Coordinates of C-alpha atoms in Angstrom, one line a residue:
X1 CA -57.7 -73.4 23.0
X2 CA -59.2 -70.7 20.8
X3 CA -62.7 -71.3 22.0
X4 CA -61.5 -71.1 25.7
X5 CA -59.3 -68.1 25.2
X6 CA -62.8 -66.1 23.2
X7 CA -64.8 -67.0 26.3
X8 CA -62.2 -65.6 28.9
X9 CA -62.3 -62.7 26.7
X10 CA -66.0 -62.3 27.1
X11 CA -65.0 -62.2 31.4
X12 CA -62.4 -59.4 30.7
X13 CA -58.8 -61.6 30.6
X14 CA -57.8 -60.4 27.1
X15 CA -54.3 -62.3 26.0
X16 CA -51.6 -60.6 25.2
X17 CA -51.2 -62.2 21.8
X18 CA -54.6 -60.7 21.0
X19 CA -53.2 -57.1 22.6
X20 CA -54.4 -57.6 25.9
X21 CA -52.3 -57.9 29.3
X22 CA -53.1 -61.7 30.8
X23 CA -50.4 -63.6 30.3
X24 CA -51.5 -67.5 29.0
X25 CA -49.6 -71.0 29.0
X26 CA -50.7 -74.0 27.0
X27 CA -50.5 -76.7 29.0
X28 CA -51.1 -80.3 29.2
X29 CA -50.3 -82.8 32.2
X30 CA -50.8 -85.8 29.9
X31 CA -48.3 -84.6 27.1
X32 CA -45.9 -83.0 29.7
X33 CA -46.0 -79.7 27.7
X34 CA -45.9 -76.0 29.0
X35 CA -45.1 -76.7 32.6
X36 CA -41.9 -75.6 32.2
X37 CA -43.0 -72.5 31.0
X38 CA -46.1 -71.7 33.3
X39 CA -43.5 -71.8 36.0
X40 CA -41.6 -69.3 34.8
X41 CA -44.4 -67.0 33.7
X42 CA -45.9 -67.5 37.4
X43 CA -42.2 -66.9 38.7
X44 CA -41.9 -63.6 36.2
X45 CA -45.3 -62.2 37.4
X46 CA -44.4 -62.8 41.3
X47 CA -41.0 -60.4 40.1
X48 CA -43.4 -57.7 38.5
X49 CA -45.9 -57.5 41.2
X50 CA -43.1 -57.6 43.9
X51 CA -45.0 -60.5 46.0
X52 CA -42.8 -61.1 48.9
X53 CA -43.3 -62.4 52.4
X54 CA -41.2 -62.6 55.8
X55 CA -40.6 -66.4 56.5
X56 CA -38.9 -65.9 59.4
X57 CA -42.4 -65.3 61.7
X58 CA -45.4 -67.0 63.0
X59 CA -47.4 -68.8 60.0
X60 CA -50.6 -67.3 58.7
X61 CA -52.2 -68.5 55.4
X62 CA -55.7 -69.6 54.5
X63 CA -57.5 -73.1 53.4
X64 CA -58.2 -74.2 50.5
X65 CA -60.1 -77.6 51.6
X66 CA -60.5 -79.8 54.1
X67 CA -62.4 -82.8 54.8
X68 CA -62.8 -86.0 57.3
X69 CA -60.7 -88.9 56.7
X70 CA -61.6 -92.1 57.9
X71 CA -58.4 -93.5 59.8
X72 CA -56.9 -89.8 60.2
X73 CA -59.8 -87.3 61.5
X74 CA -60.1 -83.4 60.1
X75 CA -57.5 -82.9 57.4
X76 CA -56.8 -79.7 55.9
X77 CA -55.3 -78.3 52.9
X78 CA -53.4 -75.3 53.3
X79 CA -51.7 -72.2 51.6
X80 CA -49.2 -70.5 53.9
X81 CA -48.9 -67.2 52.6
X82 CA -46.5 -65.8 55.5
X83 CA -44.0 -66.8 58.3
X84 CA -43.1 -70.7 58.3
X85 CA -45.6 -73.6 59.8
X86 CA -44.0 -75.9 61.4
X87 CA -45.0 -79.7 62.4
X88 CA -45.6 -79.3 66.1
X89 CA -47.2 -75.3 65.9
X90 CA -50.1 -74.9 67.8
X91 CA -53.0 -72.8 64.9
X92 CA -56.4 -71.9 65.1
X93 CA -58.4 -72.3 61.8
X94 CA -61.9 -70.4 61.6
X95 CA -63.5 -71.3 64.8
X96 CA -61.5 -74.5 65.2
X97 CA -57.9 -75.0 67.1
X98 CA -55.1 -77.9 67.3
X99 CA -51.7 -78.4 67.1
X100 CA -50.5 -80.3 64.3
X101 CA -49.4 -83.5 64.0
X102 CA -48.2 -84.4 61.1
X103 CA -48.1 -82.3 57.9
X104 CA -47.6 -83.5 54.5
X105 CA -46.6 -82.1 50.9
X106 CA -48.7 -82.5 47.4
X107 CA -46.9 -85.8 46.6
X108 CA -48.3 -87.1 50.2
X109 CA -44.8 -87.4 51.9
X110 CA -44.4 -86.1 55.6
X111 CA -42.2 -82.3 56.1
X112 CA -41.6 -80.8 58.9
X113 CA -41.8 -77.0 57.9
X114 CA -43.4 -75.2 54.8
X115 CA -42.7 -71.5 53.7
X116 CA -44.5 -68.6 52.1
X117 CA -47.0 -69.9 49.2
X118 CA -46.2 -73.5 50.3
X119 CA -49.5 -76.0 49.8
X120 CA -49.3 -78.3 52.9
X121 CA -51.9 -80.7 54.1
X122 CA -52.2 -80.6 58.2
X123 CA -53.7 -82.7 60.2
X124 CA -54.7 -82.8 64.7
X125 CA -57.2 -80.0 64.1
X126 CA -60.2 -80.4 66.5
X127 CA -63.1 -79.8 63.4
X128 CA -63.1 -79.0 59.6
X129 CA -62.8 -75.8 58.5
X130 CA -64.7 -74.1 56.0
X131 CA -62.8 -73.2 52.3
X132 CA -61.5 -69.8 52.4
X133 CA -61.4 -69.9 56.7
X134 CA -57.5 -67.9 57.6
X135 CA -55.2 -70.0 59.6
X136 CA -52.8 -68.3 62.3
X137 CA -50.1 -70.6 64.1
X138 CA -50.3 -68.9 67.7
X139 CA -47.5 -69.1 70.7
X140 CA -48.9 -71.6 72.8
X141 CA -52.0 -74.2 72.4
X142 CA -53.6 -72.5 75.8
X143 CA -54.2 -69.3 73.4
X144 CA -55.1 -71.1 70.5
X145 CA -57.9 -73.1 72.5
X146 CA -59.4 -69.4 74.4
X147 CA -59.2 -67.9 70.8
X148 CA -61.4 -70.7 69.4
X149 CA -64.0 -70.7 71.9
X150 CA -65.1 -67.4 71.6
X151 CA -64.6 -67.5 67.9
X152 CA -67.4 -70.5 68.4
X153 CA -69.4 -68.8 71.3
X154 CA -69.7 -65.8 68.7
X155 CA -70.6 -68.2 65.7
X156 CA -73.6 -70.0 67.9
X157 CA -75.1 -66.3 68.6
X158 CA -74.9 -65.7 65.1
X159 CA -76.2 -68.7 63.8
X160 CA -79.0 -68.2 67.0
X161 CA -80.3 -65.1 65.7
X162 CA -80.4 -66.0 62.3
X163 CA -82.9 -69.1 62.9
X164 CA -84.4 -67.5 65.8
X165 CA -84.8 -63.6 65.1
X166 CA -85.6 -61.9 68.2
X167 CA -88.6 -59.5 68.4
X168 CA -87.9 -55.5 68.2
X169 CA -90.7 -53.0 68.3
X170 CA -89.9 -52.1 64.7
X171 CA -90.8 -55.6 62.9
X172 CA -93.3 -56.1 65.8
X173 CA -96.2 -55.2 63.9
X174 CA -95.0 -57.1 60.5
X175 CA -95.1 -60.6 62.7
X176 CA -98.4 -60.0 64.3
X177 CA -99.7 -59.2 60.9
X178 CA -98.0 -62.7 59.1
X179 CA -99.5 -64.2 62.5
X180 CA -96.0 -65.1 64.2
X181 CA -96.7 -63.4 67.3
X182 CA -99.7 -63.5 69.6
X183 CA -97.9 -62.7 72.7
X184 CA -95.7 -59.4 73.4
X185 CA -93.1 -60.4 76.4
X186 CA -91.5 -57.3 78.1
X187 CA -88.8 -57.1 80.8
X188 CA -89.1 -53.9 83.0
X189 CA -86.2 -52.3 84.8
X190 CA -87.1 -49.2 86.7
X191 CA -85.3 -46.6 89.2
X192 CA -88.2 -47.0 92.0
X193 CA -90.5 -49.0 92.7
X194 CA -93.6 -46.8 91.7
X195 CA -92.6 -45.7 88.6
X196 CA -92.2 -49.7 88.1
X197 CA -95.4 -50.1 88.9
X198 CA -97.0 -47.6 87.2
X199 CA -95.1 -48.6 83.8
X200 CA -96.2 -52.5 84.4
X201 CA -99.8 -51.6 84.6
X202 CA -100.1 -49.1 81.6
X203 CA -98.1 -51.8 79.5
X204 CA -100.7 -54.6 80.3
X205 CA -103.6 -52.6 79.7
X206 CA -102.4 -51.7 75.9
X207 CA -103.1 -55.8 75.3
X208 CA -106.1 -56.1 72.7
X209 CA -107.9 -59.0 70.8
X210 CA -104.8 -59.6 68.6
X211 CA -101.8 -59.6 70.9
X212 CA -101.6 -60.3 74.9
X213 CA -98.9 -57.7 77.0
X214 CA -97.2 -60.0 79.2
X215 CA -94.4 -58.6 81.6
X216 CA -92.6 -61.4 82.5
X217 CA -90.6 -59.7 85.4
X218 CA -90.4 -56.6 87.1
X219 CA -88.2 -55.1 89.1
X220 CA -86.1 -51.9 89.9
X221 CA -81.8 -51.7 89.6
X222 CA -79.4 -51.5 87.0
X223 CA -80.4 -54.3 83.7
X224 CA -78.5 -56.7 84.4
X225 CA -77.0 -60.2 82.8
X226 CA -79.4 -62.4 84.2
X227 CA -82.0 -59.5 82.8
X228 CA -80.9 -60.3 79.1
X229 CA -80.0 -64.2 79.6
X230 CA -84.3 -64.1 80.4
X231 CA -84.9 -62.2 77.5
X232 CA -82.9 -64.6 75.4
X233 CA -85.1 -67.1 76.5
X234 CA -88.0 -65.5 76.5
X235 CA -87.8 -63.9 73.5
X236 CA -88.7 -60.3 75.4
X237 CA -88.1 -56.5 74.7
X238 CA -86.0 -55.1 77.5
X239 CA -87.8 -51.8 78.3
X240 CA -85.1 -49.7 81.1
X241 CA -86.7 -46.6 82.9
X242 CA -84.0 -44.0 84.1
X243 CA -81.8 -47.0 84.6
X244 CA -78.5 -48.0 81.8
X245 CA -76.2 -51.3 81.3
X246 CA -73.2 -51.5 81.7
X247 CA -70.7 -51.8 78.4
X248 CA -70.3 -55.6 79.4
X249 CA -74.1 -56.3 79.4
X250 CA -74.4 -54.1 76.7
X251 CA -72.6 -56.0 74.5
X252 CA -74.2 -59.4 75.7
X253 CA -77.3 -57.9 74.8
X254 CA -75.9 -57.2 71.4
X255 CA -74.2 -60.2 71.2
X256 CA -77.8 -61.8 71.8
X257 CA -79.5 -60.2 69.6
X258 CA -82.0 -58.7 72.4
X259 CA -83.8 -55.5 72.2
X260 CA -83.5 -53.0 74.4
X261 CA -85.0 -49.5 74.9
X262 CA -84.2 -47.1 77.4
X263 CA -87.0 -44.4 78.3
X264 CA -87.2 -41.4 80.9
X265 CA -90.6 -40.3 80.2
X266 CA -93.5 -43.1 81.1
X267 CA -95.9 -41.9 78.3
X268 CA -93.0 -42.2 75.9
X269 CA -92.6 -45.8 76.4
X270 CA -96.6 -46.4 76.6
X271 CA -96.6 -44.4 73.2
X272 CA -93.5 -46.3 71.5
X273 CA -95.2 -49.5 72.3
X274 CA -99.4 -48.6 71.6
X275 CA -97.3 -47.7 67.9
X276 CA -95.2 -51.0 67.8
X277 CA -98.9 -52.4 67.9
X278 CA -100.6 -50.7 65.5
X279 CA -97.7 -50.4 62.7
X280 CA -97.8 -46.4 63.2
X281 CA -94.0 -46.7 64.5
X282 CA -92.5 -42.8 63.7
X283 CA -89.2 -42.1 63.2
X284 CA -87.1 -43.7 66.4
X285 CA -84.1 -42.0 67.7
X286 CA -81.2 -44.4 68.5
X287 CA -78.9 -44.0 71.2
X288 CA -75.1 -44.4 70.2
X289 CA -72.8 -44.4 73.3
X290 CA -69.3 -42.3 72.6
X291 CA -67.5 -43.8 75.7
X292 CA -67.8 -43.4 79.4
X293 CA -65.3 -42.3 82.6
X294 CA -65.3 -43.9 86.2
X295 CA -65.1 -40.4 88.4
X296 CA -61.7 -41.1 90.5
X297 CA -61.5 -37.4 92.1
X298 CA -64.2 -34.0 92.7
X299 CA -62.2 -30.9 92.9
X300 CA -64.7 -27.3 93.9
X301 CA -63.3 -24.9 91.6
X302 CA -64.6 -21.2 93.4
X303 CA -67.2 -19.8 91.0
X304 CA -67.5 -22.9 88.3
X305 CA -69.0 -25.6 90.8
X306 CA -67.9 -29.6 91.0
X307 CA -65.5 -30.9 88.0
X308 CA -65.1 -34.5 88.0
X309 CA -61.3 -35.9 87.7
X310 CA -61.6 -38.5 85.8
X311 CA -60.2 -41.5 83.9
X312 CA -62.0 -42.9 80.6
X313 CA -62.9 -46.5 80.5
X314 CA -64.1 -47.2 77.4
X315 CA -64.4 -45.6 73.6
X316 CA -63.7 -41.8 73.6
X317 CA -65.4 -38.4 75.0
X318 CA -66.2 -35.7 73.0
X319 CA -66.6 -32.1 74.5
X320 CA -70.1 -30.4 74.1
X321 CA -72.0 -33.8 74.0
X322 CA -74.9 -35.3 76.2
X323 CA -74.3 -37.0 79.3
X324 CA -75.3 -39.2 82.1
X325 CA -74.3 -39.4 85.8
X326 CA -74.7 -43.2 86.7
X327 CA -74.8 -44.4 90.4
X328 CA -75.1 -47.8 91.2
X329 CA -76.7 -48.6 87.6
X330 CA -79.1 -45.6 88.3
X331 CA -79.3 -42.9 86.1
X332 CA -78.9 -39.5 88.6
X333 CA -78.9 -36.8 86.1
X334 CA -79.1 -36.4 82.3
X335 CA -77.8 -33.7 80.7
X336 CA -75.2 -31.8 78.6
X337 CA -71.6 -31.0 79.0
X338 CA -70.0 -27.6 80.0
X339 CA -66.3 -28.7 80.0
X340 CA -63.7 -31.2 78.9
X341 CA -60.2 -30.7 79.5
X342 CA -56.8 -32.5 80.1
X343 CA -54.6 -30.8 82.7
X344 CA -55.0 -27.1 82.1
X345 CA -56.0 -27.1 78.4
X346 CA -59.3 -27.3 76.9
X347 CA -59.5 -30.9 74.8
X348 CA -61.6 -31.6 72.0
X349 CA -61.9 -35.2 72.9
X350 CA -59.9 -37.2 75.2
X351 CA -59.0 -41.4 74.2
X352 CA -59.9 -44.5 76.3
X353 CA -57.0 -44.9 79.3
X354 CA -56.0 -41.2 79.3
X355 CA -57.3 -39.3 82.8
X356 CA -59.3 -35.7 82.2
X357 CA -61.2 -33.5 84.0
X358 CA -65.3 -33.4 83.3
X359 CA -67.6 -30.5 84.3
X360 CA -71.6 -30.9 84.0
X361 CA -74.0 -28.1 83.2
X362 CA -76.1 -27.1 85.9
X363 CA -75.3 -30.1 88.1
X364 CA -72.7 -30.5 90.8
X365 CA -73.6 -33.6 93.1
X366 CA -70.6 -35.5 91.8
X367 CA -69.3 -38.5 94.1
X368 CA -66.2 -41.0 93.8
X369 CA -67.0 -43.7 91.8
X370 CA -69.9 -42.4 90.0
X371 CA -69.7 -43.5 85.8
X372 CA -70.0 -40.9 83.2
X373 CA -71.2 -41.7 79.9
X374 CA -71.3 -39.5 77.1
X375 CA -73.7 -40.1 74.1
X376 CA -75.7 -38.9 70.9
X377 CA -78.9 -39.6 69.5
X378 CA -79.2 -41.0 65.6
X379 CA -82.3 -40.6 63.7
X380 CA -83.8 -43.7 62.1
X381 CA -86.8 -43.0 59.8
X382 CA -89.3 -45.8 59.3
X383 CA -89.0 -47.3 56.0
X384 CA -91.8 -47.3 53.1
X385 CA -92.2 -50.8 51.9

């Protein structure tokens, strides 16, 4: 015992016989000795540390291992650490879900409920959990099932981009050099069709000896789902002129780990991408989207011009920040923010759901249904390897 309490000193768990503050039991199952007193001890230090939990609440707890058994499927052991589980509850468990049939205590008999730091073993889950995963018992099975299939749809894009890494213009030049990448695959979305054209042509021509610029589709609109679903599949850089996403394919784009870079000047995105080819990438300027606001009313105040009524959709506004106008997908006007206020006063920043009134600097063609979006640009320096 000694020798083990010198090398737990060595990790920092001095005993308090030796002036420290970790309290320590000996114990042995075989002689039936100090069991007695290492619940007490465990029972004294839940009392000091005031460790208390409601049991009169939904379970949540967390595994501590689980396996497949032969005759009875997934089989998990659990810790409830809260509420009550009770045979019959539906749970989700990590990314899996069931509703469980039969539960069983650590001597192997069947219970039908187990309380706060109760160790239960549960079985009718649909997989096995990993060790450490957080149960939650849930209201009905119908949410249990919705909450484990995006929990898995999340987990496959996760796992998907770690074992297939989509390109970006940053590590493009790092895989032509290892000799990954011969072929560059773009996706253009453009506000007209010239500008479309004019893009797709000066992209091609940058193709040299090493690598071949292949636009795989072209076309003019707002990017849309289908637009990242191809890149996903192609493995393509999403290159928007004057045109945005919307937050939903925004975050599928995320979601899918697919690059996507928005441009308003053609030579800028000819420039980005001759750079992305020769490893001379500068510093890139990423945009980070505050929040946006569907336009609901246009009031003509005498003297200020158009102020758009509106009501914010998503994330927050901030007064004095950049804007777009958006119509139909299409960016109409870029530019900066002159006013932002709720009612009569003058707000700093209004929250998603709450309505507010938006005036644009040196621009007045707002219509109904226009989206506002409000944004900043953050500075990303290359790094030095």
């Amino acid at each position: 015992p000694d020798r083990v309490k010198r090398s737990l000193v060595e990790k920092g768990l001095t005993p308090e016989d030796w002036g420290g503050d970790t309290i320590f039991v000996h114990v042995s199952a075989k002689q039936n000795t100090g069991i007695d007193q290492l619940l007490e001890m465990i029972l004294l230090q839940a009392e000091v540390m005031e460790l208390k939990a409601n049991p009169n609440k939904l379970a949540r707890g967390h595994v501590v291992e689980a396996k497949i058994d032969s005759g009875r499927g997934p089989v998990a052991t659990i810790l409830v650490s809260e509420g009550t589980l009770r045979a019959g509850d539906p749970v989700v468990c990590g990314v899996h879900h069931g509703k469980i049939r039969a539960m069983l205590n650590d001597r192997g008999q069947p219970i039908e409920s187990a309380g706060p730091s109760v160790p239960v073993e549960i079985l009718g889950l649909s997989g096995v959990p990993m060790a450490g995963d957080e149960f939650v018992a849930v209201q009905d099975e119908k949410g249990a099932k919705q909450i484990s299939e995006r929990r898995m749809q999340k987990q496959r894009s996760k796992d998907l981009a770690q074992t297939s890494a989509r390109p970006s213009l940053e590590s493009l030049f790092e895989r032509l050099q290892q000799g990954e990448m011969k072929e560059l695959t773009l996706i253009l979305k453009a506000d007209g069709h010239g500008a479309g054209e004019a893009l797709s042509e000066s992209l091609t021509k940058l193709s040299n000896a090493e690598v071949k610029v292949n636009v795989v589709h072209a076309a003019t609109g707002a990017i849309s789902e289908s637009d990242v679903s191809l890149a996903a599949v192609s493995s393509a850089i999403i290159i928007g002129f004057n045109v945005r996403p919307t937050p939903k394919v925004q975050a599928m784009a995320n979601e899918e780990n697919v690059d996507m870079r928005f441009y308003n000047v053609i030579y800028d995105a000819i420039n980005d991408v001759k750079n992305a080819l020769t490893g001379l990438m500068a510093s890139r300027f990423e945009e980070r989207i505050l929040g946006s606001a569907e336009v609901r009313e246009v009031f003509q105040i005498p003297k200020v011009g158009a102020i758009a009524g509106c009501q914010v959709t998503d994330g927050k506004l901030e007064r004095g920040k950049s804007l777009r106008l958006i119509r139909d997908g299409v960016v109409v006007y870029e530019g900066k923010n002159s006013s932002l206020r709720r009612f009569k006063d003058d707000a700093k920043e209004v929250q998603s759901g709450y309505e507010c009134g938006i005036g644009i600097e040196n621009f007045n063609d707002i219509k109904v249904g226009d989206r506002i979006e409000f944004f900043y640009m953050e500075e990303f320096r290359p790094e030095v390897s």
